[in-house]
Amino acid sequence: MGSAGVPVVVGLDNGGNSDNATVLTVDGRFLVDGLVEIPSEVQAGPEAAIEALARAFDGILARTGVPRELVRAVGLDTPGPASATGVISSRGSTNFSQPAWRGYDVRGALERRLGLPVVYANDGNAAALYAHHVHFGADAMRRSSVAAIVGTGLGGGVVEAGRVVGGGAGMAGEFGHVHIPLDGLLAPGQPVPTCACGFAGDAESIASLTAIERSLLPYWLGRFPGHPLAAEEPGRAAKLVRGYGERGDELARQLFAQQATALGRLFTIAANFTDPHAYFVGGGVVEAAPEFRDWFLDVVREHTVLRAEQRAVATFALVPDRDMAGARGVAIAALEALRADAVAGPLVAG
């Protein structure tokens, strides 16, 4: 399965629970077909987490049969918010809750540990980049897109001419913290939801797993007395509600319609801001039965207000290979960094 002497980059996707790894050859071939995960150890603090990433790196090379000397660079993504250079926000992060993580240079620490150049992106940006390159293929460097990734929070990314827009502090594409209009989105008497970041009525306060547990499910359970989810512990109920949505349960469909509407309103802002060629939706909410997934994307599309000229060129699609999108996207970013001086071209063989 090795790459027969062809140089490679390694992609490492760091998550709250697991690290996932992949290998991409410099001629654009992924050498890993599926998910290769180990525990991420982030709750044990930065030092343990860096060692876990090093184990993931060694493990994926052993699995693919690639000698370490063929690795030219490593891509690393983590949940945000973090700076463009991989310094975890000084305000902390949902996934990096220990005080030792605040302001921690995770990219620099991994670079020192591995002795290889490390390129950083946040996980939403990495998934956005992967979706863009898979969707557009050879045209990727001439197209733009936005992606919203619904998970514990709401991540995302803006891709322009095939490259992620990082921003001055590296926090561009933090779609979760964009305020959206709530008129007609919230039901009568439904409280304005708040986000863990302190904002009220931003996109993540509605379109995230945290929002389901904290505000959406408590409200809708009050409107559907006797619903089976009322008997479940709140965190478990939040995870179970998608299954009810797949089966057409009315409470669940009301809740997910609010999430999809919120994403449509977010994409309406994007349409007037960057006017992208494509709008991608990813995350657990669309890793679902096809009927539910298609319904959800249809609601997003229905609530994205585009001009006729924009409708003629815009597409709506799902982020593919969700579990692998972070590692693959950040491997593309590492390869892109290697090719920065070369003529722009497709980064992944189609």
Tab-separated table of C-alpha atoms in Angstrom:
chain	number	residue	atom	x	y	z
A	1	MET	CA	0.000	0.000	0.000
A	2	GLY	CA	3.055	2.277	0.184
A	3	SER	CA	3.729	5.022	-2.312
A	4	ALA	CA	6.848	3.454	-3.894
A	5	GLY	CA	9.238	6.259	-3.038
A	6	VAL	CA	6.826	9.137	-3.751
A	7	PRO	CA	7.009	11.939	-1.129
A	8	VAL	CA	3.915	12.440	1.024
A	9	VAL	CA	2.209	14.741	3.482
A	10	VAL	CA	0.401	13.444	6.567
A	11	GLY	CA	-2.949	14.851	7.714
A	12	LEU	CA	-3.784	14.727	11.445
A	13	ASP	CA	-7.319	15.587	12.570
A	14	ASN	CA	-7.453	16.279	16.304
A	15	GLY	CA	-10.849	16.039	17.955
A	16	GLY	CA	-12.355	16.175	21.403
A	17	ASN	CA	-12.320	12.368	21.604
A	18	SER	CA	-10.225	10.967	18.751
A	19	ASP	CA	-7.323	11.694	16.416
A	20	ASN	CA	-7.769	10.612	12.798
A	21	ALA	CA	-4.860	10.359	10.342
A	22	THR	CA	-4.366	10.097	6.590
A	23	VAL	CA	-1.538	10.172	4.038
A	24	LEU	CA	-1.598	12.127	0.739
A	25	THR	CA	1.086	11.719	-1.917
A	26	VAL	CA	2.518	14.847	-3.517
A	27	ASP	CA	0.888	13.762	-6.781
A	28	GLY	CA	-2.540	13.892	-5.124
A	29	ARG	CA	-3.435	10.315	-4.072
A	30	PHE	CA	-4.823	9.428	-0.652
A	31	LEU	CA	-3.264	6.202	0.624
A	32	VAL	CA	-5.918	5.636	3.313
A	33	ASP	CA	-9.488	4.707	2.370
A	34	GLY	CA	-11.198	4.765	5.752
A	35	LEU	CA	-11.103	6.136	9.247
A	36	VAL	CA	-7.956	5.430	11.305
A	37	GLU	CA	-8.530	6.691	14.841
A	38	ILE	CA	-6.872	6.616	18.261
A	39	PRO	CA	-7.910	8.429	21.488
A	40	SER	CA	-6.881	12.103	21.365
A	41	GLU	CA	-6.196	12.528	25.115
A	42	VAL	CA	-7.069	16.240	24.955
A	43	GLN	CA	-8.781	16.101	28.350
A	44	ALA	CA	-5.460	14.953	29.855
A	45	GLY	CA	-3.850	18.252	28.810
A	46	PRO	CA	-1.551	19.522	26.058
A	47	GLU	CA	1.471	17.275	26.642
A	48	ALA	CA	-0.586	14.076	26.561
A	49	ALA	CA	-2.433	15.316	23.478
A	50	ILE	CA	0.805	16.042	21.578
A	51	GLU	CA	2.063	12.529	22.377
A	52	ALA	CA	-1.235	11.091	21.087
A	53	LEU	CA	-0.801	13.035	17.821
A	54	ALA	CA	2.744	11.675	17.510
A	55	ARG	CA	1.357	8.138	17.984
A	56	ALA	CA	-1.247	8.804	15.299
A	57	PHE	CA	1.529	10.002	12.959
A	58	ASP	CA	3.690	6.924	13.574
A	59	GLY	CA	0.679	4.629	13.313
A	60	ILE	CA	-0.503	5.896	9.934
A	61	LEU	CA	2.994	5.599	8.456
A	62	ALA	CA	3.221	2.023	9.716
A	63	ARG	CA	-0.222	1.247	8.286
A	64	THR	CA	0.595	2.659	4.839
A	65	GLY	CA	4.163	1.390	4.727
A	66	VAL	CA	5.576	4.863	4.063
A	67	PRO	CA	9.084	5.533	5.442
A	68	ARG	CA	9.307	8.604	7.675
A	69	GLU	CA	11.959	10.193	5.423
A	70	LEU	CA	9.364	10.535	2.625
A	71	VAL	CA	7.174	12.855	4.755
A	72	ARG	CA	7.622	16.456	3.591
A	73	ALA	CA	5.057	18.166	5.844
A	74	VAL	CA	2.248	17.484	8.309
A	75	GLY	CA	-1.198	19.057	8.306
A	76	LEU	CA	-2.890	19.502	11.699
A	77	ASP	CA	-6.434	20.575	12.403
A	78	THR	CA	-8.138	21.062	15.756
A	79	PRO	CA	-11.506	22.411	16.847
A	80	GLY	CA	-11.494	26.206	17.093
A	81	PRO	CA	-11.339	28.927	17.976
A	82	ALA	CA	-7.607	29.217	17.391
A	83	SER	CA	-5.276	31.590	15.588
A	84	ALA	CA	-4.055	31.175	12.010
A	85	THR	CA	-0.853	29.669	13.389
A	86	GLY	CA	-2.519	27.158	15.699
A	87	VAL	CA	-2.581	28.973	19.038
A	88	ILE	CA	-5.703	27.975	20.966
A	89	SER	CA	-7.855	30.972	21.887
A	90	SER	CA	-6.959	32.691	25.135
A	91	ARG	CA	-10.692	32.575	25.952
A	92	GLY	CA	-10.558	28.802	25.870
A	93	SER	CA	-12.505	26.411	23.685
A	94	THR	CA	-15.368	23.949	24.127
A	95	ASN	CA	-13.074	21.024	23.320
A	96	PHE	CA	-9.989	22.372	25.142
A	97	SER	CA	-11.495	23.120	28.512
A	98	GLN	CA	-8.408	22.804	30.712
A	99	PRO	CA	-6.753	26.131	31.603
A	100	ALA	CA	-3.395	24.800	30.278
A	101	TRP	CA	-4.836	24.899	26.746
A	102	ARG	CA	-5.575	28.642	26.803
A	103	GLY	CA	-3.133	30.362	24.486
A	104	TYR	CA	-1.332	27.047	23.826
A	105	ASP	CA	0.649	26.800	20.569
A	106	VAL	CA	-0.470	23.332	19.482
A	107	ARG	CA	1.027	23.641	15.986
A	108	GLY	CA	4.460	24.708	17.261
A	109	ALA	CA	4.465	21.973	19.907
A	110	LEU	CA	3.718	19.259	17.338
A	111	GLU	CA	6.324	20.677	14.952
A	112	ARG	CA	8.956	20.445	17.684
A	113	ARG	CA	7.842	16.931	18.649
A	114	LEU	CA	7.929	15.563	15.081
A	115	GLY	CA	10.796	17.641	13.688
A	116	LEU	CA	8.772	18.323	10.519
A	117	PRO	CA	6.986	21.412	9.150
A	118	VAL	CA	3.406	21.522	10.477
A	119	VAL	CA	0.645	23.431	8.657
A	120	TYR	CA	-2.408	24.334	10.764
A	121	ALA	CA	-6.114	24.811	10.032
A	122	ASN	CA	-9.141	24.602	12.280
A	123	ASP	CA	-11.379	21.591	11.709
A	124	GLY	CA	-14.187	23.546	10.064
A	125	ASN	CA	-11.756	25.096	7.575
A	126	ALA	CA	-10.210	21.688	6.859
A	127	ALA	CA	-13.579	20.058	6.143
A	128	ALA	CA	-14.583	23.045	4.000
A	129	LEU	CA	-11.391	22.732	1.951
A	130	TYR	CA	-11.914	19.005	1.427
A	131	ALA	CA	-15.546	19.466	0.342
A	132	HIS	CA	-14.480	22.170	-2.100
A	133	HIS	CA	-11.741	20.120	-3.763
A	134	VAL	CA	-13.843	16.950	-4.009
A	135	HIS	CA	-16.838	18.822	-5.413
A	136	PHE	CA	-14.992	20.953	-7.975
A	137	GLY	CA	-12.060	18.683	-8.864
A	138	ALA	CA	-9.937	20.222	-11.617
A	139	ASP	CA	-11.924	23.496	-11.348
A	140	ALA	CA	-11.284	23.850	-7.594
A	141	MET	CA	-8.708	26.626	-7.944
A	142	ARG	CA	-11.195	28.710	-9.965
A	143	ARG	CA	-14.190	28.330	-7.641
A	144	SER	CA	-15.386	29.641	-4.278
A	145	SER	CA	-17.529	28.065	-1.575
A	146	VAL	CA	-18.731	28.331	1.998
A	147	ALA	CA	-19.306	25.393	4.335
A	148	ALA	CA	-21.209	25.105	7.596
A	149	ILE	CA	-20.279	22.099	9.730
A	150	VAL	CA	-22.849	21.270	12.424
A	151	GLY	CA	-21.333	19.447	15.394
A	152	THR	CA	-21.022	20.140	19.113
A	153	GLY	CA	-20.742	23.729	17.917
A	154	LEU	CA	-21.049	25.214	14.429
A	155	GLY	CA	-17.822	25.431	12.438
A	156	GLY	CA	-17.195	26.249	8.846
A	157	GLY	CA	-14.973	27.805	6.283
A	158	VAL	CA	-14.758	30.213	3.385
A	159	VAL	CA	-12.828	28.975	0.345
A	160	GLU	CA	-11.855	31.453	-2.366
A	161	ALA	CA	-10.004	30.328	-5.517
A	162	GLY	CA	-9.438	26.936	-3.929
A	163	ARG	CA	-7.831	28.235	-0.745
A	164	VAL	CA	-9.202	28.785	2.744
A	165	VAL	CA	-9.648	32.415	3.771
A	166	GLY	CA	-7.853	32.546	7.116
A	167	GLY	CA	-8.266	36.166	8.094
A	168	GLY	CA	-5.951	38.438	10.040
A	169	ALA	CA	-6.151	36.493	13.313
A	170	GLY	CA	-7.008	33.177	11.665
A	171	MET	CA	-10.648	33.295	12.722
A	172	ALA	CA	-12.388	33.866	9.396
A	173	GLY	CA	-15.249	31.497	8.705
A	174	GLU	CA	-16.337	31.253	12.350
A	175	PHE	CA	-19.913	31.027	11.122
A	176	GLY	CA	-21.241	29.874	14.468
A	177	HIS	CA	-20.800	33.340	15.884
A	178	VAL	CA	-22.498	35.297	13.109
A	179	HIS	CA	-25.802	36.785	14.268
A	180	ILE	CA	-28.789	35.780	12.172
A	181	PRO	CA	-32.309	37.266	12.001
A	182	LEU	CA	-34.635	35.423	14.386
A	183	ASP	CA	-37.972	36.887	13.197
A	184	GLY	CA	-40.123	34.012	11.981
A	185	LEU	CA	-37.502	31.460	12.970
A	186	LEU	CA	-38.369	31.136	16.651
A	187	ALA	CA	-41.821	29.863	17.580
A	188	PRO	CA	-44.207	32.026	19.657
A	189	GLY	CA	-42.894	32.275	23.214
A	190	GLN	CA	-39.626	30.527	22.389
A	191	PRO	CA	-36.781	32.219	24.300
A	192	VAL	CA	-33.895	33.738	22.331
A	193	PRO	CA	-31.163	31.080	22.582
A	194	THR	CA	-27.703	31.931	23.876
A	195	CYS	CA	-24.338	30.573	22.735
A	196	ALA	CA	-21.462	29.357	24.901
A	197	CYS	CA	-19.455	32.289	23.484
A	198	GLY	CA	-21.793	34.724	25.224
A	199	PHE	CA	-23.734	35.896	22.145
A	200	ALA	CA	-27.512	35.619	21.950
A	201	GLY	CA	-29.086	34.590	18.661
A	202	ASP	CA	-25.949	33.655	16.737
A	203	ALA	CA	-26.050	30.707	14.332
A	204	GLU	CA	-24.453	28.237	16.777
A	205	SER	CA	-27.088	29.044	19.402
A	206	ILE	CA	-29.563	27.259	17.081
A	207	ALA	CA	-27.613	25.042	14.671
A	208	SER	CA	-25.468	22.811	16.923
A	209	LEU	CA	-25.776	19.785	19.176
A	210	THR	CA	-25.183	22.083	22.156
A	211	ALA	CA	-28.150	24.207	21.056
A	212	ILE	CA	-30.394	21.137	20.874
A	213	GLU	CA	-29.533	20.177	24.448
A	214	ARG	CA	-29.526	23.674	25.955
A	215	SER	CA	-32.476	25.370	24.309
A	216	LEU	CA	-34.255	23.725	21.377
A	217	LEU	CA	-35.164	20.385	22.931
A	218	PRO	CA	-36.306	21.820	26.294
A	219	TYR	CA	-38.601	24.222	24.424
A	220	TRP	CA	-40.077	21.639	22.038
A	221	LEU	CA	-40.554	19.021	24.767
A	222	GLY	CA	-42.740	21.605	26.489
A	223	ARG	CA	-44.909	21.713	23.349
A	224	PHE	CA	-45.124	17.914	23.022
A	225	PRO	CA	-46.061	16.628	26.485
A	226	GLY	CA	-45.528	12.904	26.913
A	227	HIS	CA	-42.890	12.665	24.195
A	228	PRO	CA	-40.555	9.672	24.817
A	229	LEU	CA	-37.452	11.923	24.778
A	230	ALA	CA	-38.721	13.660	27.941
A	231	ALA	CA	-37.778	10.536	29.902
A	232	GLU	CA	-34.153	10.640	28.725
A	233	GLU	CA	-31.230	12.462	30.322
A	234	PRO	CA	-30.831	15.778	28.373
A	235	GLY	CA	-27.429	15.018	26.824
A	236	ARG	CA	-28.584	11.592	25.658
A	237	ALA	CA	-31.921	12.965	24.421
A	238	ALA	CA	-30.058	15.531	22.285
A	239	LYS	CA	-28.125	12.738	20.588
A	240	LEU	CA	-31.235	10.586	20.072
A	241	VAL	CA	-33.396	13.278	18.477
A	242	ARG	CA	-31.920	12.823	14.982
A	243	GLY	CA	-33.153	9.221	14.935
A	244	TYR	CA	-36.650	10.516	15.656
A	245	GLY	CA	-36.233	13.033	12.842
A	246	GLU	CA	-35.324	10.246	10.424
A	247	ARG	CA	-38.558	8.483	11.362
A	248	GLY	CA	-40.611	11.629	10.690
A	249	ASP	CA	-41.367	12.485	14.339
A	250	GLU	CA	-43.111	15.870	14.446
A	251	LEU	CA	-41.169	17.310	17.409
A	252	ALA	CA	-37.848	16.372	15.822
A	253	ARG	CA	-38.823	17.775	12.419
A	254	GLN	CA	-39.881	21.092	14.012
A	255	LEU	CA	-36.526	21.287	15.805
A	256	PHE	CA	-34.432	20.400	12.743
A	257	ALA	CA	-36.464	22.750	10.549
A	258	GLN	CA	-35.317	25.550	12.872
A	259	GLN	CA	-31.699	24.443	12.480
A	260	ALA	CA	-31.980	24.238	8.688
A	261	THR	CA	-33.698	27.637	8.542
A	262	ALA	CA	-30.874	29.104	10.630
A	263	LEU	CA	-28.330	27.722	8.155
A	264	GLY	CA	-30.315	29.167	5.254
A	265	ARG	CA	-30.261	32.591	6.894
A	266	LEU	CA	-26.524	32.203	7.512
A	267	PHE	CA	-25.985	31.322	3.841
A	268	THR	CA	-28.064	34.353	2.834
A	269	ILE	CA	-25.516	36.504	4.663
A	270	ALA	CA	-22.712	34.609	2.876
A	271	ALA	CA	-24.449	35.166	-0.477
A	272	ASN	CA	-24.299	38.903	0.063
A	273	PHE	CA	-20.779	38.797	1.453
A	274	THR	CA	-18.719	36.470	-0.749
A	275	ASP	CA	-21.269	35.251	-3.366
A	276	PRO	CA	-19.851	31.701	-3.498
A	277	HIS	CA	-20.324	29.081	-6.206
A	278	ALA	CA	-21.307	26.418	-3.657
A	279	TYR	CA	-22.860	26.083	-0.210
A	280	PHE	CA	-21.864	22.959	1.733
A	281	VAL	CA	-23.543	21.528	4.814
A	282	GLY	CA	-21.711	18.970	6.944
A	283	GLY	CA	-21.730	17.357	10.342
A	284	GLY	CA	-23.787	14.816	12.216
A	285	VAL	CA	-27.092	16.350	11.214
A	286	VAL	CA	-26.601	15.277	7.591
A	287	GLU	CA	-24.915	11.942	8.335
A	288	ALA	CA	-28.397	10.510	8.334
A	289	ALA	CA	-30.912	8.502	6.352
A	290	PRO	CA	-31.160	9.834	2.753
A	291	GLU	CA	-34.767	11.062	3.034
A	292	PHE	CA	-34.033	13.087	6.176
A	293	ARG	CA	-30.728	14.379	4.796
A	294	ASP	CA	-32.352	15.514	1.541
A	295	TRP	CA	-35.260	17.119	3.418
A	296	PHE	CA	-32.835	19.021	5.664
A	297	LEU	CA	-30.771	20.308	2.719
A	298	ASP	CA	-33.985	21.306	0.901
A	299	VAL	CA	-35.036	23.418	3.911
A	300	VAL	CA	-31.587	25.053	3.991
A	301	ARG	CA	-31.878	25.847	0.263
A	302	GLU	CA	-35.446	27.133	0.636
A	303	HIS	CA	-34.340	29.636	3.305
A	304	THR	CA	-31.231	30.830	1.453
A	305	VAL	CA	-32.316	33.980	-0.377
A	306	LEU	CA	-30.411	34.302	-3.652
A	307	ARG	CA	-30.780	36.636	-6.597
A	308	ALA	CA	-31.661	35.069	-9.945
A	309	GLU	CA	-28.094	35.495	-11.168
A	310	GLN	CA	-26.794	33.689	-8.068
A	311	ARG	CA	-29.320	30.852	-8.338
A	312	ALA	CA	-28.112	30.217	-11.885
A	313	VAL	CA	-24.579	29.349	-10.721
A	314	ALA	CA	-24.936	28.219	-7.066
A	315	THR	CA	-25.073	24.618	-5.915
A	316	PHE	CA	-25.997	23.155	-2.519
A	317	ALA	CA	-24.267	19.957	-1.463
A	318	LEU	CA	-23.223	17.862	1.502
A	319	VAL	CA	-19.675	17.632	2.842
A	320	PRO	CA	-18.540	14.150	1.756
A	321	ASP	CA	-16.778	11.581	3.938
A	322	ARG	CA	-17.533	13.575	7.068
A	323	ASP	CA	-15.407	11.479	9.415
A	324	MET	CA	-12.384	11.766	7.117
A	325	ALA	CA	-12.951	15.321	5.870
A	326	GLY	CA	-10.819	17.033	8.535
A	327	ALA	CA	-7.713	14.891	8.088
A	328	ARG	CA	-8.034	14.922	4.300
A	329	GLY	CA	-8.661	18.658	4.157
A	330	VAL	CA	-5.677	19.516	6.299
A	331	ALA	CA	-3.502	17.161	4.225
A	332	ILE	CA	-4.600	19.176	1.167
A	333	ALA	CA	-3.637	22.366	3.051
A	334	ALA	CA	-0.186	20.926	3.794
A	335	LEU	CA	0.274	19.920	0.165
A	336	GLU	CA	-0.896	23.378	-0.898
A	337	ALA	CA	1.761	24.937	1.337
A	338	LEU	CA	4.396	22.776	-0.355
A	339	ARG	CA	3.138	23.900	-3.761
A	340	ALA	CA	2.794	27.555	-2.831
A	341	ASP	CA	5.454	28.611	-5.319
A	342	ALA	CA	4.173	26.332	-8.078
A	343	VAL	CA	1.531	27.165	-10.685
A	344	ALA	CA	-1.948	26.722	-9.168
A	345	GLY	CA	-3.546	23.466	-10.199
A	346	PRO	CA	-5.814	20.746	-8.793
A	347	LEU	CA	-4.418	19.391	-5.542
A	348	VAL	CA	-6.195	16.038	-5.508
A	349	ALA	CA	-6.132	13.574	-8.385
A	350	GLY	CA	-9.666	13.127	-9.682
